CSV table of C-alpha atoms in Angstrom, one decimal:
chain,number,residue,atom,x,y,z
A,7,MET,CA,70.5,-54.0,-30.8
A,8,ARG,CA,68.4,-53.8,-27.7
A,9,LYS,CA,68.7,-50.7,-25.5
A,10,ARG,CA,70.4,-50.8,-22.1
A,11,MET,CA,69.0,-49.2,-19.0
A,12,ILE,CA,71.7,-47.9,-16.6
A,13,PRO,CA,70.6,-46.6,-13.2
A,14,ALA,CA,72.6,-43.6,-11.9
A,15,ALA,CA,72.2,-40.5,-9.7
A,16,VAL,CA,72.9,-37.1,-11.4
A,17,ALA,CA,72.0,-33.5,-10.8
A,18,VAL,CA,71.2,-30.5,-13.0
A,19,LEU,CA,74.0,-29.4,-15.3
A,20,GLY,CA,73.6,-25.7,-14.9
A,21,LEU,CA,70.4,-25.4,-16.9
A,22,VAL,CA,67.5,-23.4,-15.5
A,23,GLY,CA,64.6,-21.6,-17.1
A,24,ALA,CA,61.4,-22.0,-18.9
A,25,LEU,CA,60.1,-22.0,-22.5
A,26,THR,CA,60.2,-18.6,-24.2
A,27,ALA,CA,58.1,-16.9,-27.0
A,28,ALA,CA,58.4,-18.2,-30.5
A,29,HIS,CA,60.0,-16.5,-33.5
A,30,LEU,CA,60.5,-17.5,-37.1
A,31,ALA,CA,63.3,-20.0,-38.0
A,32,SER,CA,63.9,-22.4,-40.8
A,33,ALA,CA,63.7,-26.1,-40.0
A,34,GLU,CA,63.8,-29.3,-42.0
A,35,PRO,CA,62.0,-32.5,-41.1
A,36,ALA,CA,64.2,-35.5,-41.2
A,37,GLY,CA,61.6,-37.4,-43.2
A,38,PRO,CA,58.0,-37.2,-44.2
A,39,GLU,CA,56.9,-38.7,-40.8
A,40,THR,CA,58.0,-37.5,-37.4
A,41,GLY,CA,55.7,-39.7,-35.3
A,42,GLY,CA,55.2,-38.5,-31.7
A,43,LEU,CA,57.5,-35.5,-32.1
A,44,ASP,CA,55.7,-32.2,-32.0
A,45,THR,CA,57.6,-30.4,-34.8
A,46,GLU,CA,55.8,-27.1,-34.2
A,47,VAL,CA,57.0,-26.9,-30.6
A,48,LEU,CA,60.5,-27.9,-31.7
A,49,GLU,CA,60.6,-25.3,-34.5
A,50,ASP,CA,59.4,-22.6,-32.0
A,51,ARG,CA,62.0,-23.5,-29.4
A,52,LEU,CA,64.7,-23.5,-32.1
A,53,ALA,CA,63.6,-20.1,-33.2
A,54,ASP,CA,63.8,-18.9,-29.6
A,55,VAL,CA,67.5,-19.8,-29.5
A,56,ALA,CA,68.3,-18.5,-32.9
A,57,ALA,CA,66.7,-15.1,-32.1
A,58,LEU,CA,69.4,-14.6,-29.4
A,59,THR,CA,72.5,-15.3,-31.4
A,60,ALA,CA,73.9,-13.8,-34.6
A,61,GLY,CA,75.3,-17.2,-35.7
A,62,SER,CA,73.7,-20.4,-36.9
A,63,VAL,CA,72.0,-23.0,-34.8
A,64,LEU,CA,71.8,-26.7,-35.7
A,65,VAL,CA,69.7,-29.4,-34.0
A,66,GLU,CA,68.6,-33.0,-34.2
A,67,VAL,CA,66.0,-34.6,-32.0
A,68,ARG,CA,65.2,-38.3,-31.8
A,69,ASP,CA,62.4,-40.3,-30.1
A,70,GLY,CA,62.8,-43.9,-30.9
A,71,ASP,CA,62.6,-44.4,-34.6
A,72,ASP,CA,61.3,-40.8,-35.1
A,73,ALA,CA,63.6,-37.9,-35.8
A,74,TRP,CA,63.4,-34.2,-36.6
A,75,ASN,CA,66.2,-31.9,-37.5
A,76,GLY,CA,66.4,-28.1,-38.0
A,77,ALA,CA,68.7,-25.3,-38.8
A,78,ALA,CA,68.4,-21.5,-38.4
A,79,GLY,CA,70.7,-18.7,-39.5
A,80,ALA,CA,73.4,-18.5,-42.1
A,81,ARG,CA,76.6,-20.5,-42.3
A,82,ASP,CA,78.7,-17.4,-41.7
A,83,LEU,CA,78.2,-13.8,-40.9
A,84,ASP,CA,79.1,-12.4,-44.3
A,85,ALA,CA,76.4,-10.8,-46.4
A,86,ASN,CA,74.5,-13.2,-48.7
A,87,ALA,CA,76.0,-16.3,-47.0
A,88,PRO,CA,74.0,-19.5,-47.6
A,89,GLN,CA,71.7,-20.8,-45.0
A,90,ALA,CA,72.9,-23.3,-42.5
A,91,ARG,CA,71.7,-26.9,-42.9
A,92,PRO,CA,71.3,-29.6,-40.2
A,93,GLY,CA,74.1,-31.7,-41.7
A,94,ASP,CA,76.7,-29.0,-41.5
A,95,ARG,CA,79.9,-30.0,-39.7
A,96,VAL,CA,81.0,-28.4,-36.5
A,97,ARG,CA,83.8,-28.9,-34.0
A,98,ILE,CA,82.1,-30.7,-31.1
A,99,GLY,CA,84.8,-29.8,-28.5
A,100,SER,CA,84.6,-31.7,-25.2
A,101,VAL,CA,82.0,-34.1,-26.5
A,102,THR,CA,85.2,-35.7,-27.8
A,103,LYS,CA,85.9,-36.7,-24.2
A,104,SER,CA,83.0,-39.2,-24.2
A,105,MET,CA,84.6,-40.9,-27.2
A,106,VAL,CA,88.1,-41.0,-25.7
A,107,ALA,CA,86.6,-42.4,-22.5
A,108,ALA,CA,84.8,-45.1,-24.4
A,109,ILE,CA,88.2,-46.2,-25.9
A,110,VAL,CA,89.8,-46.3,-22.5
A,111,LEU,CA,87.0,-48.5,-21.2
A,112,GLN,CA,87.4,-50.8,-24.2
A,113,LEU,CA,91.1,-51.1,-23.5
A,114,GLU,CA,90.3,-52.1,-19.9
A,115,GLY,CA,87.9,-54.7,-21.2
A,116,GLU,CA,90.7,-56.1,-23.4
A,117,GLY,CA,93.0,-56.4,-20.4
A,118,ARG,CA,95.4,-53.7,-21.6
A,119,LEU,CA,95.0,-51.5,-18.6
A,120,ASP,CA,93.2,-51.2,-15.3
A,121,LEU,CA,91.3,-48.0,-14.6
A,122,ASP,CA,92.8,-47.9,-11.1
A,123,ASP,CA,96.4,-48.1,-12.5
A,124,PRO,CA,98.4,-44.9,-11.6
A,125,ILE,CA,99.0,-43.2,-14.9
A,126,GLY,CA,102.8,-43.2,-14.3
A,127,ASP,CA,102.7,-47.0,-14.6
A,128,HIS,CA,102.1,-46.6,-18.3
A,129,LEU,CA,103.5,-43.2,-19.1
A,130,PRO,CA,106.4,-42.7,-16.7
A,131,GLY,CA,107.2,-39.1,-16.1
A,132,ILE,CA,104.3,-37.7,-18.1
A,133,LEU,CA,103.1,-35.9,-14.9
A,134,PRO,CA,105.9,-34.6,-12.6
A,135,TYR,CA,104.2,-35.5,-9.4
A,136,ASP,CA,105.2,-37.8,-6.6
A,137,GLU,CA,101.6,-39.0,-6.2
A,138,GLN,CA,100.3,-40.1,-9.5
A,139,PRO,CA,96.5,-39.9,-10.3
A,140,THR,CA,94.9,-43.1,-11.6
A,141,ILE,CA,93.4,-43.5,-15.1
A,142,ARG,CA,89.9,-43.4,-13.5
A,143,GLN,CA,90.7,-40.1,-11.8
A,144,LEU,CA,91.9,-38.5,-15.1
A,145,LEU,CA,88.7,-39.7,-16.8
A,146,GLN,CA,86.5,-38.1,-14.1
A,147,HIS,CA,88.6,-35.0,-13.5
A,148,THR,CA,89.5,-35.9,-9.9
A,149,GLY,CA,93.2,-36.2,-10.5
A,150,GLY,CA,94.1,-32.6,-9.5
A,151,VAL,CA,95.9,-31.9,-12.8
A,152,PRO,CA,95.9,-28.2,-13.7
A,153,GLU,CA,94.4,-26.8,-16.9
A,154,TRP,CA,96.7,-25.9,-19.8
A,155,VAL,CA,94.1,-23.6,-21.5
A,156,GLY,CA,94.4,-20.9,-18.8
A,157,ALA,CA,98.2,-21.2,-18.8
A,158,LEU,CA,98.4,-20.7,-22.6
A,159,TYR,CA,95.7,-18.1,-22.9
A,160,PRO,CA,95.3,-16.4,-19.5
A,161,GLY,CA,93.3,-13.5,-20.9
A,162,LEU,CA,90.6,-15.8,-22.2
A,163,ALA,CA,89.0,-16.0,-18.8
A,164,GLU,CA,88.3,-12.3,-19.0
A,165,GLY,CA,87.2,-12.4,-22.6
A,166,ASP,CA,90.5,-10.9,-23.8
A,167,LEU,CA,91.4,-12.6,-27.1
A,168,THR,CA,94.9,-11.1,-27.5
A,169,GLU,CA,96.8,-14.3,-26.8
A,170,VAL,CA,94.3,-16.3,-28.8
A,171,ARG,CA,94.7,-14.1,-31.9
A,172,GLU,CA,98.5,-14.4,-31.6
A,173,GLY,CA,98.7,-18.1,-31.0
A,174,TYR,CA,95.6,-20.0,-32.2
A,175,ARG,CA,97.3,-21.4,-35.2
A,176,THR,CA,100.4,-22.6,-33.4
A,177,HIS,CA,101.0,-26.3,-33.4
A,178,TYR,CA,101.7,-28.0,-30.0
A,179,GLU,CA,102.5,-31.6,-29.2
A,180,PRO,CA,100.4,-33.0,-26.3
A,181,GLU,CA,103.5,-33.2,-24.2
A,182,GLU,CA,104.1,-29.5,-24.6
A,183,LEU,CA,100.6,-28.6,-23.4
A,184,ILE,CA,100.9,-31.1,-20.5
A,185,ASP,CA,104.3,-29.6,-19.5
A,186,LEU,CA,102.9,-26.1,-19.7
A,187,ALA,CA,100.0,-27.0,-17.3
A,188,THR,CA,102.2,-28.9,-14.8
A,189,GLN,CA,104.6,-26.1,-14.1
A,190,ASP,CA,102.3,-25.5,-11.2
A,191,PRO,CA,101.7,-28.1,-8.5
A,192,PRO,CA,98.6,-30.3,-8.5
A,193,LEU,CA,95.4,-28.5,-7.5
A,194,PHE,CA,94.8,-31.2,-4.9
A,195,ALA,CA,95.9,-34.7,-4.0
A,196,PRO,CA,94.4,-37.3,-6.4
A,197,GLY,CA,90.8,-38.2,-5.5
A,198,GLU,CA,90.6,-35.3,-3.0
A,199,GLY,CA,88.6,-32.8,-5.2
A,200,TRP,CA,87.2,-32.2,-8.6
A,201,SER,CA,88.5,-29.7,-11.3
A,202,TYR,CA,87.8,-30.0,-15.0
A,203,SER,CA,91.0,-30.7,-16.8
A,204,ASN,CA,91.6,-30.8,-20.6
A,205,THR,CA,95.2,-31.6,-19.6
A,206,GLY,CA,94.1,-34.9,-18.1
A,207,TYR,CA,92.5,-35.9,-21.4
A,208,ALA,CA,95.6,-34.9,-23.3
A,209,VAL,CA,97.3,-37.5,-21.1
A,210,LEU,CA,94.6,-40.1,-21.8
A,211,GLY,CA,95.1,-39.5,-25.6
A,212,LEU,CA,98.8,-40.4,-25.1
A,213,LEU,CA,97.8,-43.4,-23.0
A,214,ILE,CA,95.6,-44.8,-25.8
A,215,GLU,CA,98.5,-44.4,-28.3
A,216,GLU,CA,100.9,-46.1,-25.9
A,217,ARG,CA,98.6,-49.1,-25.1
A,218,THR,CA,97.6,-49.7,-28.8
A,219,GLY,CA,100.7,-48.7,-30.8
A,220,HIS,CA,98.4,-46.6,-33.0
A,221,SER,CA,97.6,-42.9,-33.3
A,222,LEU,CA,94.5,-41.6,-31.5
A,223,ARG,CA,93.1,-40.8,-34.9
A,224,HIS,CA,93.4,-44.4,-36.0
A,225,GLU,CA,91.8,-45.7,-32.7
A,226,LEU,CA,88.9,-43.2,-32.9
A,227,LYS,CA,88.2,-44.2,-36.5
A,228,HIS,CA,88.3,-47.9,-36.0
A,229,ARG,CA,86.9,-48.2,-32.4
A,230,ILE,CA,84.3,-45.4,-32.5
A,231,PHE,CA,83.5,-43.8,-35.9
A,232,LYS,CA,83.2,-47.0,-38.0
A,233,PRO,CA,81.3,-49.2,-35.4
A,234,ALA,CA,78.9,-46.4,-34.6
A,235,GLY,CA,78.3,-45.6,-38.3
A,236,LEU,CA,79.5,-42.0,-38.0
A,237,ARG,CA,79.8,-41.2,-41.7
A,238,HIS,CA,80.5,-37.4,-41.4
A,239,THR,CA,82.8,-37.5,-38.4
A,240,TYR,CA,86.6,-37.2,-38.4
A,241,TYR,CA,89.6,-36.4,-36.2
A,242,PRO,CA,91.7,-33.7,-37.9
A,243,HIS,CA,95.4,-34.2,-38.6
A,244,ASP,CA,97.5,-32.2,-36.1
A,245,HIS,CA,99.1,-30.0,-38.8
A,246,GLY,CA,95.8,-29.4,-40.7
A,247,SER,CA,93.6,-26.3,-40.5
A,248,GLY,CA,90.0,-25.5,-41.2
A,249,ILE,CA,87.0,-27.8,-41.3
A,250,ARG,CA,86.5,-30.2,-44.2
A,251,GLY,CA,83.3,-30.0,-46.2
A,252,ARG,CA,80.1,-28.1,-45.6
A,253,HIS,CA,80.2,-26.4,-42.2
A,254,SER,CA,79.1,-23.5,-40.2
A,255,VAL,CA,81.9,-20.9,-39.4
A,256,PRO,CA,82.9,-20.8,-35.7
A,257,TYR,CA,83.1,-17.3,-34.2
A,258,ILE,CA,84.1,-15.8,-30.9
A,259,THR,CA,82.9,-12.3,-29.9
A,260,THR,CA,85.8,-9.9,-29.5
A,261,GLY,CA,84.5,-6.8,-27.6
A,262,ASP,CA,85.8,-4.7,-30.5
A,263,ALA,CA,83.2,-2.4,-32.1
A,264,ASP,CA,85.2,-2.3,-35.4
A,265,GLU,CA,85.6,-6.1,-35.6
A,266,PRO,CA,83.0,-7.7,-33.3
A,267,TYR,CA,83.6,-11.3,-34.3
A,268,PHE,CA,86.7,-13.4,-34.6
A,269,ASP,CA,86.7,-16.3,-37.1
A,270,ALA,CA,88.3,-19.3,-35.3
A,271,THR,CA,88.0,-21.7,-38.2
A,272,ALA,CA,91.8,-22.1,-38.6
A,273,VAL,CA,92.7,-23.0,-35.0
A,274,SER,CA,95.4,-25.6,-34.9
A,275,PRO,CA,93.7,-29.0,-34.2
A,276,SER,CA,96.7,-29.9,-32.0
A,277,GLN,CA,95.4,-27.4,-29.4
A,278,LEU,CA,92.1,-29.3,-29.2
A,279,GLY,CA,93.4,-32.9,-29.4
A,280,ALA,CA,92.1,-35.7,-27.3
A,281,SER,CA,90.2,-33.2,-25.1
A,282,GLY,CA,88.1,-31.6,-27.9
A,283,GLY,CA,89.3,-32.2,-31.5
A,284,VAL,CA,86.6,-34.2,-33.2
A,285,VAL,CA,84.6,-32.7,-36.1
A,286,SER,CA,81.1,-34.1,-36.5
A,287,THR,CA,77.4,-33.3,-37.2
A,288,VAL,CA,74.5,-33.1,-34.8
A,289,GLY,CA,73.1,-36.3,-36.4
A,290,ASP,CA,76.4,-38.2,-36.0
A,291,VAL,CA,76.7,-37.2,-32.4
A,292,ASN,CA,73.3,-38.7,-31.7
A,293,GLU,CA,74.4,-41.8,-33.5
A,294,PHE,CA,77.5,-42.0,-31.2
A,295,TYR,CA,75.5,-41.8,-28.0
A,296,ASP,CA,73.0,-44.3,-29.4
A,297,ALA,CA,75.9,-46.7,-30.0
A,298,LEU,CA,77.2,-46.0,-26.5
A,299,THR,CA,73.9,-47.0,-24.9
A,300,ASP,CA,72.8,-50.0,-27.1
A,301,GLY,CA,75.8,-52.2,-26.6
A,302,THR,CA,77.7,-51.4,-29.8
A,303,LEU,CA,80.6,-49.7,-28.1
A,304,LEU,CA,80.4,-50.7,-24.5
A,305,THR,CA,79.0,-53.6,-22.5
A,306,ASP,CA,76.3,-53.0,-19.9
A,307,GLU,CA,78.9,-53.2,-17.2
A,308,GLN,CA,81.2,-50.7,-18.9
A,309,LEU,CA,78.5,-48.2,-19.4
A,310,ALA,CA,77.4,-48.5,-15.8
A,311,GLU,CA,81.0,-47.8,-14.8
A,312,ALA,CA,81.1,-44.7,-17.0
A,313,ALA,CA,77.8,-43.5,-15.4
A,314,ALA,CA,79.1,-43.9,-11.8
A,315,PHE,CA,79.0,-40.2,-11.2
A,316,VAL,CA,81.0,-38.2,-8.6
A,317,GLU,CA,80.2,-35.0,-6.9
A,318,THR,CA,81.9,-31.9,-8.5
A,319,GLY,CA,80.8,-29.1,-6.1
A,320,THR,CA,79.5,-27.2,-9.2
A,321,GLY,CA,75.8,-28.2,-9.2
A,322,PHE,CA,76.3,-31.3,-11.5
A,323,GLN,CA,77.9,-34.7,-11.3
A,324,TYR,CA,80.4,-36.3,-13.7
A,325,GLY,CA,81.4,-39.9,-14.6
A,326,LEU,CA,84.0,-41.3,-17.0
A,327,GLY,CA,83.7,-38.9,-19.9
A,328,LEU,CA,80.0,-38.4,-19.2
A,329,GLY,CA,78.0,-35.6,-17.6
A,330,GLY,CA,74.5,-35.9,-16.4
A,331,VAL,CA,71.4,-33.7,-16.1
A,332,THR,CA,67.8,-33.8,-14.9
A,333,MET,CA,65.4,-31.7,-16.9
A,334,GLY,CA,62.4,-31.7,-14.6
A,335,CYS,CA,60.3,-33.4,-17.2
A,336,PRO,CA,56.6,-33.3,-16.2
A,337,ASP,CA,56.1,-37.1,-16.5
A,338,ASP,CA,59.2,-37.8,-14.4
A,339,PRO,CA,61.0,-34.8,-12.9
A,340,GLU,CA,63.9,-37.0,-11.7
A,341,GLU,CA,64.6,-38.7,-15.0
A,342,LEU,CA,68.3,-38.7,-15.8
A,343,PHE,CA,70.0,-37.9,-19.1
A,344,ILE,CA,73.6,-38.5,-20.0
A,345,GLY,CA,75.8,-36.5,-22.4
A,346,HIS,CA,78.3,-33.6,-22.5
A,347,ALA,CA,78.8,-30.0,-23.3
A,348,GLY,CA,81.4,-29.0,-25.9
A,349,ASP,CA,83.4,-25.8,-26.6
A,350,GLY,CA,85.0,-26.1,-30.1
A,351,MET,CA,86.7,-22.7,-30.2
A,352,GLY,CA,83.6,-20.9,-31.5
A,353,HIS,CA,81.3,-23.8,-32.0
A,354,GLN,CA,79.2,-24.7,-28.9
A,355,THR,CA,77.5,-28.1,-28.5
A,356,ARG,CA,75.1,-29.6,-26.1
A,357,THR,CA,74.1,-33.2,-26.3
A,358,PHE,CA,71.9,-35.3,-23.9
A,359,HIS,CA,70.2,-38.7,-24.1
A,360,SER,CA,68.0,-40.9,-22.1
A,361,PHE,CA,69.7,-43.9,-20.5
A,362,ASP,CA,67.8,-46.3,-22.8
A,363,GLY,CA,68.9,-44.3,-25.9
A,364,GLU,CA,65.4,-43.6,-27.0
A,365,ARG,CA,65.2,-39.8,-26.6
A,366,GLN,CA,68.1,-37.8,-27.8
A,367,ILE,CA,69.0,-34.2,-28.6
A,368,THR,CA,72.1,-32.6,-30.0
A,369,LEU,CA,72.4,-29.0,-30.8
A,370,SER,CA,75.2,-26.8,-31.8
A,371,TRP,CA,75.5,-23.0,-32.4
A,372,SER,CA,78.4,-21.2,-34.1
A,373,LEU,CA,79.0,-18.1,-31.9
A,374,ASP,CA,80.7,-18.2,-28.6
A,375,ASP,CA,79.5,-15.0,-27.0
A,376,LYS,CA,82.2,-14.0,-24.5
A,377,HIS,CA,81.2,-10.3,-24.6
A,378,GLY,CA,77.5,-10.3,-23.8
A,379,HIS,CA,76.0,-9.5,-27.2
A,380,ALA,CA,73.0,-11.5,-26.1
A,381,ASP,CA,71.4,-11.6,-22.6
A,382,PRO,CA,73.0,-14.6,-21.0
A,383,ALA,CA,70.0,-15.5,-18.8
A,384,ALA,CA,67.6,-15.2,-21.8
A,385,PHE,CA,69.9,-17.4,-23.9
A,386,GLU,CA,70.1,-20.1,-21.2
A,387,GLU,CA,66.4,-20.0,-20.8
A,388,ALA,CA,65.9,-20.5,-24.5
A,389,LEU,CA,68.5,-23.2,-24.6
A,390,PHE,CA,66.8,-25.0,-21.7
A,391,GLY,CA,63.4,-24.7,-23.6
A,392,LEU,CA,64.8,-26.4,-26.7
A,393,LEU,CA,66.5,-29.2,-24.7
A,394,ALA,CA,63.4,-29.8,-22.6
A,395,ALA,CA,61.2,-29.9,-25.7
A,396,GLY,CA,63.5,-32.6,-27.2
A,397,LEU,CA,64.0,-34.7,-24.1
A,398,CYS,CA,60.7,-34.5,-22.1
A,399,GLY,CA,58.5,-35.6,-25.0
A,400,THR,CA,56.8,-33.3,-27.3
A,401,ALA,CA,53.9,-35.4,-28.6
A,402,SER,CA,50.8,-33.2,-29.0
């Protein structure tokens, strides 16, 4: 299908820095030809990121019909572990929100809801508030709904994994997490502020199930995964554990000298749910955003609505399940890219794409460094270098 161009105004998503020095890393070309992609630059930028993390790093870059993918590091931190491969599965975390938002927009297009409906019209009592946020406000995090993660794991904000270790395998129904978050009053009146809310997306998952009569898993499979051709992507069963198939092991640093890394593979999928539960590959994530921009999943008008960004007060802007960045590309410093960041309990993902779907990059690394094992500024600089090499054009 032809590509769609969607005008929008977005700002930088917390990425600053410049390219850093190169180190050795393994990388695999996606095919014998990589066209205008400068694979040497991409390999060097991948090596820069890999040199600053003990885990693995996976990446795929696309420029039109040309593609390159690479991997660095081992699949896990055990001695003699096999090397990571670009097709390894990872939990993509909040990148899931772009998929959930696409389904909600599809349902609006089918006349099953209006984005400006108060959520209580469809799910009475799900939020115990007199003033109910609209579906649109939940999608863009302007509903004022408090966050459940901090309520369940208060020490996590300080890097304390005590509660996580005790409860990461516990099953929760979405309603339980929503109830936990909403013990406190709203953060602000709907539409009067911005605060990122996984709780809001837990509500949206229930909305999809109420409007369709099917599970969120069913709707993701038939509305997103199959039409977009995501052959390696799935939404885990709530009572499952682990990650199916070949995957990198997700770790969180602990601050404990005797056991510096916590293997978070077995986290209960129910704790990630509609806000972050999808398992995928870097290649499939690129396929998803390609399908999002070429008319496969959304119409021009729906994508434009998703890319109607609001101010967040945090240095970036946010739409309906989409974030936006400018990379300061030399040819067009104001060029805008859409995508999302994802925290998959250990796995970390960044994915950004030009509005015409021609230039894409998705990368994921397997170590959530909450205790400063690497220099955070140096890591952000290396990360920016890889993203810029993929998005700004690397033709030699």
